[in-house]
mmCIF file of C-alpha atoms and ligand atoms in Angstrom:
data_model
loop_
_atom_site.group_PDB
_atom_site.id
_atom_site.type_symbol
_atom_site.label_atom_id
_atom_site.label_comp_id
_atom_site.label_asym_id
_atom_site.label_seq_id
_atom_site.Cartn_x
_atom_site.Cartn_y
_atom_site.Cartn_z
ATOM 1 C CA UNK A 1 101.713 45.671 151.087
ATOM 2 C CA UNK A 2 101.231 46.978 147.580
ATOM 3 C CA UNK A 3 98.831 45.291 145.199
ATOM 4 C CA UNK A 4 99.923 43.539 142.040
ATOM 5 C CA UNK A 5 100.256 45.639 138.864
ATOM 6 C CA UNK A 6 97.012 45.654 136.955
ATOM 7 C CA UNK A 7 98.354 46.529 133.508
ATOM 8 C CA UNK A 8 101.148 45.062 131.477
ATOM 9 C CA UNK A 9 103.253 47.419 129.364
ATOM 10 C CA UNK A 10 101.335 47.812 126.131
ATOM 11 C CA UNK A 11 102.351 48.771 122.656
ATOM 12 C CA UNK A 12 102.246 52.501 122.112
ATOM 13 C CA UNK A 13 102.820 53.395 125.782
ATOM 14 C CA UNK A 14 106.474 54.419 125.641
ATOM 15 C CA UNK A 15 106.538 58.165 126.243
ATOM 16 C CA UNK A 16 108.574 60.512 124.064
ATOM 17 C CA UNK A 17 111.045 62.638 126.024
ATOM 18 C CA UNK A 18 111.862 66.329 126.179
ATOM 19 C CA UNK A 19 115.583 67.076 126.285
ATOM 20 C CA UNK A 20 116.311 69.628 129.010
ATOM 21 C CA UNK A 21 118.887 72.415 128.815
ATOM 22 C CA UNK A 22 121.266 70.478 131.123
ATOM 23 C CA UNK A 23 121.279 67.513 128.701
ATOM 24 C CA UNK A 24 119.005 65.273 130.805
ATOM 25 C CA UNK A 25 115.688 64.186 129.377
ATOM 26 C CA UNK A 26 112.239 63.878 130.911
ATOM 27 C CA UNK A 27 109.368 61.636 129.757
ATOM 28 C CA UNK A 28 106.714 63.917 128.316
ATOM 29 C CA UNK A 29 103.851 62.216 130.141
ATOM 30 C CA UNK A 30 104.092 61.608 133.886
ATOM 31 C CA UNK A 31 101.705 60.687 136.672
ATOM 32 C CA UNK A 32 100.772 63.512 139.049
ATOM 33 C CA UNK A 33 99.944 62.436 142.602
ATOM 34 C CA UNK A 34 98.545 65.629 144.143
ATOM 35 C CA UNK A 35 95.625 64.582 146.392
ATOM 36 C CA UNK A 36 96.400 60.907 145.946
ATOM 37 C CA UNK A 37 95.829 59.568 149.475
ATOM 38 C CA UNK A 38 99.107 58.546 151.148
ATOM 39 C CA UNK A 39 97.914 54.980 151.809
ATOM 40 C CA UNK A 40 96.854 54.504 148.169
ATOM 41 C CA UNK A 41 99.929 56.060 146.571
ATOM 42 C CA UNK A 42 102.195 52.986 146.422
ATOM 43 C CA UNK A 43 99.516 50.997 144.618
ATOM 44 C CA UNK A 44 98.666 53.858 142.231
ATOM 45 C CA UNK A 45 102.339 54.386 141.371
ATOM 46 C CA UNK A 46 102.871 50.673 140.840
ATOM 47 C CA UNK A 47 99.818 50.549 138.566
ATOM 48 C CA UNK A 48 101.114 53.502 136.561
ATOM 49 C CA UNK A 49 104.609 52.053 136.161
ATOM 50 C CA UNK A 50 103.107 48.768 134.987
ATOM 51 C CA UNK A 51 100.976 50.707 132.490
ATOM 52 C CA UNK A 52 104.112 52.260 130.976
ATOM 53 C CA UNK A 53 104.649 55.500 132.944
ATOM 54 C CA UNK A 54 108.293 56.277 133.683
ATOM 55 C CA UNK A 55 107.782 59.649 135.352
ATOM 56 C CA UNK A 56 106.124 60.453 138.699
ATOM 57 C CA UNK A 57 105.452 63.980 139.992
ATOM 58 C CA UNK A 58 105.069 64.415 143.764
ATOM 59 C CA UNK A 59 105.850 67.141 146.328
ATOM 60 C CA UNK A 60 106.673 67.355 150.019
ATOM 61 C CA UNK A 61 103.297 69.010 150.653
ATOM 62 C CA UNK A 62 101.403 66.079 149.040
ATOM 63 C CA UNK A 63 102.478 63.934 152.031
ATOM 64 C CA UNK A 64 102.821 60.871 149.808
ATOM 65 C CA UNK A 65 106.547 60.724 148.975
ATOM 66 C CA UNK A 66 106.842 57.542 151.084
ATOM 67 C CA UNK A 67 104.192 55.857 148.929
ATOM 68 C CA UNK A 68 105.895 56.991 145.721
ATOM 69 C CA UNK A 69 109.130 55.314 146.855
ATOM 70 C CA UNK A 70 107.291 52.141 147.865
ATOM 71 C CA UNK A 71 105.496 51.938 144.524
ATOM 72 C CA UNK A 72 108.752 52.477 142.685
ATOM 73 C CA UNK A 73 110.515 49.661 144.550
ATOM 74 C CA UNK A 74 107.523 47.321 144.207
ATOM 75 C CA UNK A 75 107.624 47.798 140.423
ATOM 76 C CA UNK A 76 111.097 46.227 140.320
ATOM 77 C CA UNK A 77 112.048 48.668 137.574
ATOM 78 C CA UNK A 78 115.635 49.884 137.608
ATOM 79 C CA UNK A 79 115.988 53.203 139.433
ATOM 80 C CA UNK A 80 117.503 54.887 136.378
ATOM 81 C CA UNK A 81 114.468 53.943 134.279
ATOM 82 C CA UNK A 82 112.059 56.096 136.286
ATOM 83 C CA UNK A 83 112.115 59.900 136.455
ATOM 84 C CA UNK A 84 111.087 61.166 139.909
ATOM 85 C CA UNK A 85 110.242 64.790 140.668
ATOM 86 C CA UNK A 86 109.517 66.301 144.054
ATOM 87 C CA UNK A 87 109.109 69.886 145.208
ATOM 88 C CA UNK A 88 110.277 72.063 148.069
ATOM 89 C CA UNK A 89 107.428 73.543 150.120
ATOM 90 C CA UNK A 90 107.231 77.244 150.928
ATOM 91 C CA UNK A 91 108.123 77.012 154.642
ATOM 92 C CA UNK A 92 111.437 75.422 153.611
ATOM 93 C CA UNK A 93 112.604 78.375 151.524
ATOM 94 C CA UNK A 94 116.099 79.724 152.251
ATOM 95 C CA UNK A 95 119.526 78.154 151.664
ATOM 96 C CA UNK A 96 119.943 75.995 154.787
ATOM 97 C CA UNK A 97 116.271 75.124 155.118
ATOM 98 C CA UNK A 98 116.187 73.995 151.478
ATOM 99 C CA UNK A 99 119.142 71.638 151.970
ATOM 100 C CA UNK A 100 117.362 70.079 154.976
ATOM 101 C CA UNK A 101 114.059 69.812 153.110
ATOM 102 C CA UNK A 102 115.799 68.002 150.265
ATOM 103 C CA UNK A 103 117.332 65.490 152.708
ATOM 104 C CA UNK A 104 113.917 64.813 154.215
ATOM 105 C CA UNK A 105 112.291 64.343 150.805
ATOM 106 C CA UNK A 106 114.873 61.850 149.521
ATOM 107 C CA UNK A 107 114.706 59.997 152.852
ATOM 108 C CA UNK A 108 110.927 59.693 152.568
ATOM 109 C CA UNK A 109 111.261 58.602 148.933
ATOM 110 C CA UNK A 110 114.023 56.158 149.870
ATOM 111 C CA UNK A 111 116.158 57.363 146.943
ATOM 112 C CA UNK A 112 119.895 58.007 146.619
ATOM 113 C CA UNK A 113 119.302 60.779 144.123
ATOM 114 C CA UNK A 114 116.407 62.702 142.662
ATOM 115 C CA UNK A 115 115.827 63.352 138.966
ATOM 116 C CA UNK A 116 114.233 66.777 139.373
ATOM 117 C CA UNK A 117 113.784 69.099 142.356
ATOM 118 C CA UNK A 118 111.507 72.109 142.030
ATOM 119 C CA UNK A 119 110.810 75.204 144.117
ATOM 120 C CA UNK A 120 107.043 74.670 144.452
ATOM 121 C CA UNK A 121 106.004 78.371 144.585
ATOM 122 C CA UNK A 122 108.098 81.547 144.513
ATOM 123 C CA UNK A 123 106.363 82.789 147.696
ATOM 124 C CA UNK A 124 107.364 86.421 147.026
ATOM 125 C CA UNK A 125 106.344 87.560 150.511
ATOM 126 C CA UNK A 126 109.261 85.529 151.921
ATOM 127 C CA UNK A 127 111.631 86.863 149.257
ATOM 128 C CA UNK A 128 113.895 83.837 149.716
ATOM 129 C CA UNK A 129 113.588 82.164 146.343
ATOM 130 C CA UNK A 130 117.007 83.334 145.077
ATOM 131 C CA UNK A 131 118.744 81.791 148.126
ATOM 132 C CA UNK A 132 116.600 78.681 147.747
ATOM 133 C CA UNK A 133 117.622 78.469 144.108
ATOM 134 C CA UNK A 134 121.308 78.640 145.124
ATOM 135 C CA UNK A 135 120.695 75.672 147.454
ATOM 136 C CA UNK A 136 119.205 73.651 144.594
ATOM 137 C CA UNK A 137 122.256 74.464 142.457
ATOM 138 C CA UNK A 138 124.479 73.291 145.333
ATOM 139 C CA UNK A 139 122.585 69.983 145.537
ATOM 140 C CA UNK A 140 122.969 69.513 141.796
ATOM 141 C CA UNK A 141 126.716 70.209 141.951
ATOM 142 C CA UNK A 142 126.915 67.554 144.703
ATOM 143 C CA UNK A 143 125.252 65.020 142.390
ATOM 144 C CA UNK A 144 122.242 64.582 144.680
ATOM 145 C CA UNK A 145 119.758 65.809 142.078
ATOM 146 C CA UNK A 146 120.168 65.521 138.315
ATOM 147 C CA UNK A 147 118.093 68.532 137.269
ATOM 148 C CA UNK A 148 116.715 71.594 139.031
ATOM 149 C CA UNK A 149 113.748 73.748 138.181
ATOM 150 C CA UNK A 150 110.900 75.850 139.493
ATOM 151 C CA UNK A 151 107.127 75.921 139.596
ATOM 152 C CA UNK A 152 104.650 78.792 139.445
ATOM 153 C CA UNK A 153 107.312 81.378 138.599
ATOM 154 C CA UNK A 154 106.348 84.344 136.424
ATOM 155 C CA UNK A 155 108.618 85.932 133.794
ATOM 156 C CA UNK A 156 110.042 88.505 136.186
ATOM 157 C CA UNK A 157 110.868 85.888 138.842
ATOM 158 C CA UNK A 158 112.524 83.655 136.234
ATOM 159 C CA UNK A 159 114.616 86.544 134.976
ATOM 160 C CA UNK A 160 115.603 87.444 138.535
ATOM 161 C CA UNK A 161 116.976 84.013 139.475
ATOM 162 C CA UNK A 162 118.812 83.721 136.162
ATOM 163 C CA UNK A 163 120.191 87.262 136.505
ATOM 164 C CA UNK A 164 121.316 86.868 140.125
ATOM 165 C CA UNK A 165 122.760 83.343 139.941
ATOM 166 C CA UNK A 166 123.589 82.742 136.271
ATOM 167 C CA UNK A 167 121.764 79.402 136.551
ATOM 168 C CA UNK A 168 118.674 78.794 134.462
ATOM 169 C CA UNK A 169 115.964 76.369 135.633
ATOM 170 C CA UNK A 170 115.504 73.467 133.232
ATOM 171 C CA UNK A 171 111.742 73.825 133.450
ATOM 172 C CA UNK A 172 108.892 75.764 134.982
ATOM 173 C CA UNK A 173 105.852 73.746 136.069
ATOM 174 C CA UNK A 174 102.756 75.930 135.746
ATOM 175 C CA UNK A 175 98.983 75.677 135.420
ATOM 176 C CA UNK A 176 98.358 75.009 131.740
ATOM 177 C CA UNK A 177 95.398 73.469 129.904
ATOM 178 C CA UNK A 178 93.202 74.414 126.932
ATOM 179 C CA UNK A 179 91.307 77.028 129.006
ATOM 180 C CA UNK A 180 94.566 78.653 130.186
ATOM 181 C CA UNK A 181 97.290 78.296 127.585
ATOM 182 C CA UNK A 182 100.018 80.567 129.023
ATOM 183 C CA UNK A 183 101.229 81.877 125.647
ATOM 184 C CA UNK A 184 103.164 84.879 127.037
ATOM 185 C CA UNK A 185 104.930 82.812 129.696
ATOM 186 C CA UNK A 186 105.838 80.124 127.138
ATOM 187 C CA UNK A 187 107.453 82.821 124.968
ATOM 188 C CA UNK A 188 109.654 83.728 127.979
ATOM 189 C CA UNK A 189 110.445 80.044 128.536
ATOM 190 C CA UNK A 190 111.448 79.677 124.893
ATOM 191 C CA UNK A 191 113.680 82.753 125.055
ATOM 192 C CA UNK A 192 115.451 81.408 128.171
ATOM 193 C CA UNK A 193 115.633 77.740 127.076
ATOM 194 C CA UNK A 194 113.218 76.610 129.817
ATOM 195 C CA UNK A 195 110.926 73.632 129.166
ATOM 196 C CA UNK A 196 107.227 74.045 129.953
ATOM 197 C CA UNK A 197 105.544 71.523 132.229
ATOM 198 C CA UNK A 198 101.750 71.622 132.578
ATOM 199 C CA UNK A 199 100.070 71.123 135.944
ATOM 200 C CA UNK A 200 96.339 70.439 135.977
ATOM 201 C CA UNK A 201 96.824 69.463 132.306
ATOM 202 C CA UNK A 202 93.154 68.384 132.124
ATOM 203 C CA UNK A 203 92.008 71.534 133.895
ATOM 204 C CA UNK A 204 91.258 69.338 136.927
ATOM 205 C CA UNK A 205 88.755 67.543 134.712
ATOM 206 C CA UNK A 206 86.855 70.729 133.771
ATOM 207 C CA UNK A 207 88.028 70.715 130.131
ATOM 208 C CA UNK A 208 86.942 67.102 129.585
ATOM 209 C CA UNK A 209 83.331 68.039 128.841
ATOM 210 C CA UNK A 210 84.140 70.856 126.428
ATOM 211 C CA UNK A 211 82.190 70.402 123.141
ATOM 212 C CA UNK A 212 85.218 71.283 120.961
ATOM 213 C CA UNK A 213 87.289 68.599 122.677
ATOM 214 C CA UNK A 214 84.374 66.143 122.572
ATOM 215 C CA UNK A 215 83.948 66.618 118.800
ATOM 216 C CA UNK A 216 87.648 65.973 118.115
ATOM 217 C CA UNK A 217 87.585 62.938 120.409
ATOM 218 C CA UNK A 218 84.520 61.507 118.653
ATOM 219 C CA UNK A 219 86.099 61.972 115.202
ATOM 220 C CA UNK A 220 89.372 60.318 116.242
ATOM 221 C CA UNK A 221 87.755 57.559 118.296
ATOM 222 C CA UNK A 222 89.666 58.738 121.367
ATOM 223 C CA UNK A 223 88.606 59.998 124.783
ATOM 224 C CA UNK A 224 88.568 63.722 125.668
ATOM 225 C CA UNK A 225 91.435 63.141 128.143
ATOM 226 C CA UNK A 226 93.535 61.572 125.383
ATOM 227 C CA UNK A 227 92.858 64.494 123.029
ATOM 228 C CA UNK A 228 93.929 67.025 125.671
ATOM 229 C CA UNK A 229 97.078 65.107 126.624
ATOM 230 C CA UNK A 230 97.927 64.761 122.921
ATOM 231 C CA UNK A 231 97.493 68.532 122.564
ATOM 232 C CA UNK A 232 100.127 69.038 125.277
ATOM 233 C CA UNK A 233 102.502 66.663 123.482
ATOM 234 C CA UNK A 234 101.947 68.316 120.106
ATOM 235 C CA UNK A 235 102.877 71.662 121.704
ATOM 236 C CA UNK A 236 106.117 70.181 123.091
ATOM 237 C CA UNK A 237 104.939 70.423 126.708
ATOM 238 C CA UNK A 238 105.360 67.947 129.527
ATOM 239 C CA UNK A 239 102.041 66.884 131.098
ATOM 240 C CA UNK A 240 101.410 65.173 134.448
ATOM 241 C CA UNK A 241 97.726 64.130 134.549
ATOM 242 C CA UNK A 242 96.470 62.790 137.850
ATOM 243 C CA UNK A 243 94.192 59.831 138.370
ATOM 244 C CA UNK A 244 93.853 57.022 140.886
ATOM 245 C CA UNK A 245 91.706 54.890 138.581
ATOM 246 C CA UNK A 246 93.667 52.098 136.827
ATOM 247 C CA UNK A 247 91.499 52.491 133.714
ATOM 248 C CA UNK A 248 92.100 56.252 133.469
ATOM 249 C CA UNK A 249 95.792 55.919 134.330
ATOM 250 C CA UNK A 250 96.185 53.544 131.364
ATOM 251 C CA UNK A 251 93.992 55.708 129.110
ATOM 252 C CA UNK A 252 96.047 58.838 129.831
ATOM 253 C CA UNK A 253 99.293 57.314 128.587
ATOM 254 C CA UNK A 254 97.817 55.572 125.564
ATOM 255 C CA UNK A 255 98.395 58.676 123.422
ATOM 256 C CA UNK A 256 101.501 57.978 121.376
ATOM 257 C CA UNK A 257 99.949 56.460 118.252
ATOM 258 C CA UNK A 258 97.966 59.435 116.959
ATOM 259 C CA UNK A 259 98.384 63.158 116.323
ATOM 260 C CA UNK A 260 96.026 66.085 116.110
ATOM 261 C CA UNK A 261 95.376 67.809 112.782
ATOM 262 C CA UNK A 262 96.320 71.488 112.369
ATOM 263 C CA UNK A 263 92.567 72.279 112.360
ATOM 264 C CA UNK A 264 92.196 70.522 115.735
ATOM 265 C CA UNK A 265 95.087 72.529 117.178
ATOM 266 C CA UNK A 266 93.521 75.734 115.849
ATOM 267 C CA UNK A 267 90.144 74.854 117.379
ATOM 268 C CA UNK A 268 91.736 74.129 120.773
ATOM 269 C CA UNK A 269 93.775 77.354 120.552
ATOM 270 C CA UNK A 270 90.401 79.136 120.457
ATOM 271 C CA UNK A 271 89.479 77.787 123.917
ATOM 272 C CA UNK A 272 92.130 79.910 125.649
ATOM 273 C CA UNK A 273 90.605 82.449 128.024
ATOM 274 C CA UNK A 274 92.055 85.187 130.244
ATOM 275 C CA UNK A 275 89.669 83.913 132.952
ATOM 276 C CA UNK A 276 90.614 80.287 132.415
ATOM 277 C CA UNK A 277 92.867 79.928 135.433
ATOM 278 C CA UNK A 278 91.571 77.367 137.935
ATOM 279 C CA UNK A 279 94.267 77.345 140.633
ATOM 280 C CA UNK A 280 95.815 80.224 142.583
ATOM 281 C CA UNK A 281 97.477 83.079 140.705
ATOM 282 C CA UNK A 282 101.159 82.793 141.709
ATOM 283 C CA UNK A 283 101.658 86.550 141.666
ATOM 284 C CA UNK A 284 98.775 86.984 144.151
ATOM 285 C CA UNK A 285 99.205 83.777 146.190
ATOM 286 C CA UNK A 286 100.278 84.752 149.675
ATOM 287 C CA UNK A 287 101.541 81.450 151.019
HETATM 288 P P1 LIG B 301 94.380 67.189 136.281
HETATM 289 O O1 LIG B 301 94.195 68.219 135.235
HETATM 290 O O2 LIG B 301 95.389 66.137 136.116
HETATM 291 O O3 LIG B 301 92.935 66.559 136.508
HETATM 292 C C1 LIG B 301 92.721 65.555 137.445
HETATM 293 C C2 LIG B 301 91.220 65.262 137.455
HETATM 294 O O4 LIG B 301 90.835 64.721 136.196
HETATM 295 C C3 LIG B 301 90.861 64.229 138.516
HETATM 296 O O5 LIG B 301 89.602 64.575 139.055
HETATM 297 C C4 LIG B 301 90.750 62.941 137.736
HETATM 298 O O6 LIG B 301 89.859 62.043 138.308
HETATM 299 C C5 LIG B 301 90.272 63.420 136.381
HETATM 300 N N1 LIG B 301 90.754 62.539 135.303
HETATM 301 C C6 LIG B 301 92.032 62.165 135.075
HETATM 302 N N2 LIG B 301 92.105 61.371 134.000
HETATM 303 C C7 LIG B 301 90.832 61.239 133.535
HETATM 304 C C8 LIG B 301 90.274 60.535 132.459
HETATM 305 N N3 LIG B 301 91.035 59.827 131.619
HETATM 306 N N4 LIG B 301 88.946 60.615 132.276
HETATM 307 C C9 LIG B 301 88.158 61.356 133.095
HETATM 308 N N5 LIG B 301 88.633 62.051 134.147
HETATM 309 C C10 LIG B 301 89.963 61.998 134.366
HETATM 310 O O7 LIG B 301 94.576 68.016 137.662
HETATM 311 P P2 LIG B 301 95.553 68.009 138.905
HETATM 312 O O8 LIG B 301 95.480 66.778 139.688
HETATM 313 O O9 LIG B 301 95.280 69.299 139.611
HETATM 314 O O10 LIG B 301 97.016 68.165 138.263
HETATM 315 C C11 LIG B 301 97.824 67.056 137.899
HETATM 316 C C12 LIG B 301 99.140 67.089 138.633
HETATM 317 O O11 LIG B 301 99.778 68.350 138.482
HETATM 318 C C13 LIG B 301 99.008 66.933 140.148
HETATM 319 O O12 LIG B 301 98.735 65.611 140.540
HETATM 320 C C14 LIG B 301 100.352 67.435 140.597
HETATM 321 O O13 LIG B 301 101.348 66.435 140.399
HETATM 322 C C15 LIG B 301 100.575 68.605 139.635
HETATM 323 N N6 LIG B 301 100.172 69.902 140.225
HETATM 324 C C16 LIG B 301 101.157 70.789 140.532
HETATM 325 C C17 LIG B 301 100.848 72.037 141.074
HETATM 326 C C18 LIG B 301 101.946 72.980 141.373
HETATM 327 O O14 LIG B 301 101.705 74.009 142.046
HETATM 328 N N7 LIG B 301 103.158 72.741 140.922
HETATM 329 C C19 LIG B 301 99.502 72.388 141.318
HETATM 330 C C20 LIG B 301 98.511 71.457 141.005
HETATM 331 C C21 LIG B 301 98.853 70.230 140.444
#
């Protein structure tokens, strides 16, 4: 059983959207559910949908797709009103394996179609991501997924799949937060018409105590998390902050009624660091 929603939809919690290159649009703020325990996921998703989220980001490897589907159904929202993303895990790379992995994911989610399917990591040691990408294109042509994209791809890998298949991912989901701003990769995205989606948008919480962020938050009467999420929005990025706390879930989407000043954006730009990466480097990751 899922618990009752704890937040009603509030003013100011309707997310702006980013229009993708295939014409579909994605809510700019979504709920990430990495490390959300499977047995808590339905309740967390239901809480988020009641708080105004219309976008949930999961993955096969998070082992909580079942809970995402349960939370979605418990919300009683119309299917077309919620944008659901899941991701193909590395062991499922390759054309046939990818088609099977997709079937398993939508079965676990209990959905007829998916909004966005991503290749989770390029996994260069397998060298199967071009074939995997062809499988995603096949699923899209069949109408089983509305949009297809990738995650953790570098510029060279993006150019390779576009060059070999003629199909451009609608977005690339990558580590991105004030300590690791990915300027060079974003320039490649812009050149190819690929939207930028930020994972660990709060730097897994590490950026929340930064004094520059704290000073902006104090001046605006906002929380550090809200300032960072607003920074993502002001840069045109999609952000998928994770929390299981109803208070933080609501706080993280209550960001649509203020903007940062140019001086704030300049101060946050100064936090970028070549050593700011927190997660694995996709070009080195050997899984
Ligand atoms: P995050 O930057 O969203 O930070 C989450 C941490 O911040 C948690 O510890 C949480 O308790 C804390 N937090 C959240 N809101 C807060 C608030 N308002 N106040 C104080 N603390 C707060 O990091 P994440 O979970 O790594 O990333 C978010 C999502 O990105 C994941 O859930 C997942 O969907 C996605 N992701 C994708 C990949 C990938 O390879 N594609 C990798 C990592 C994460």
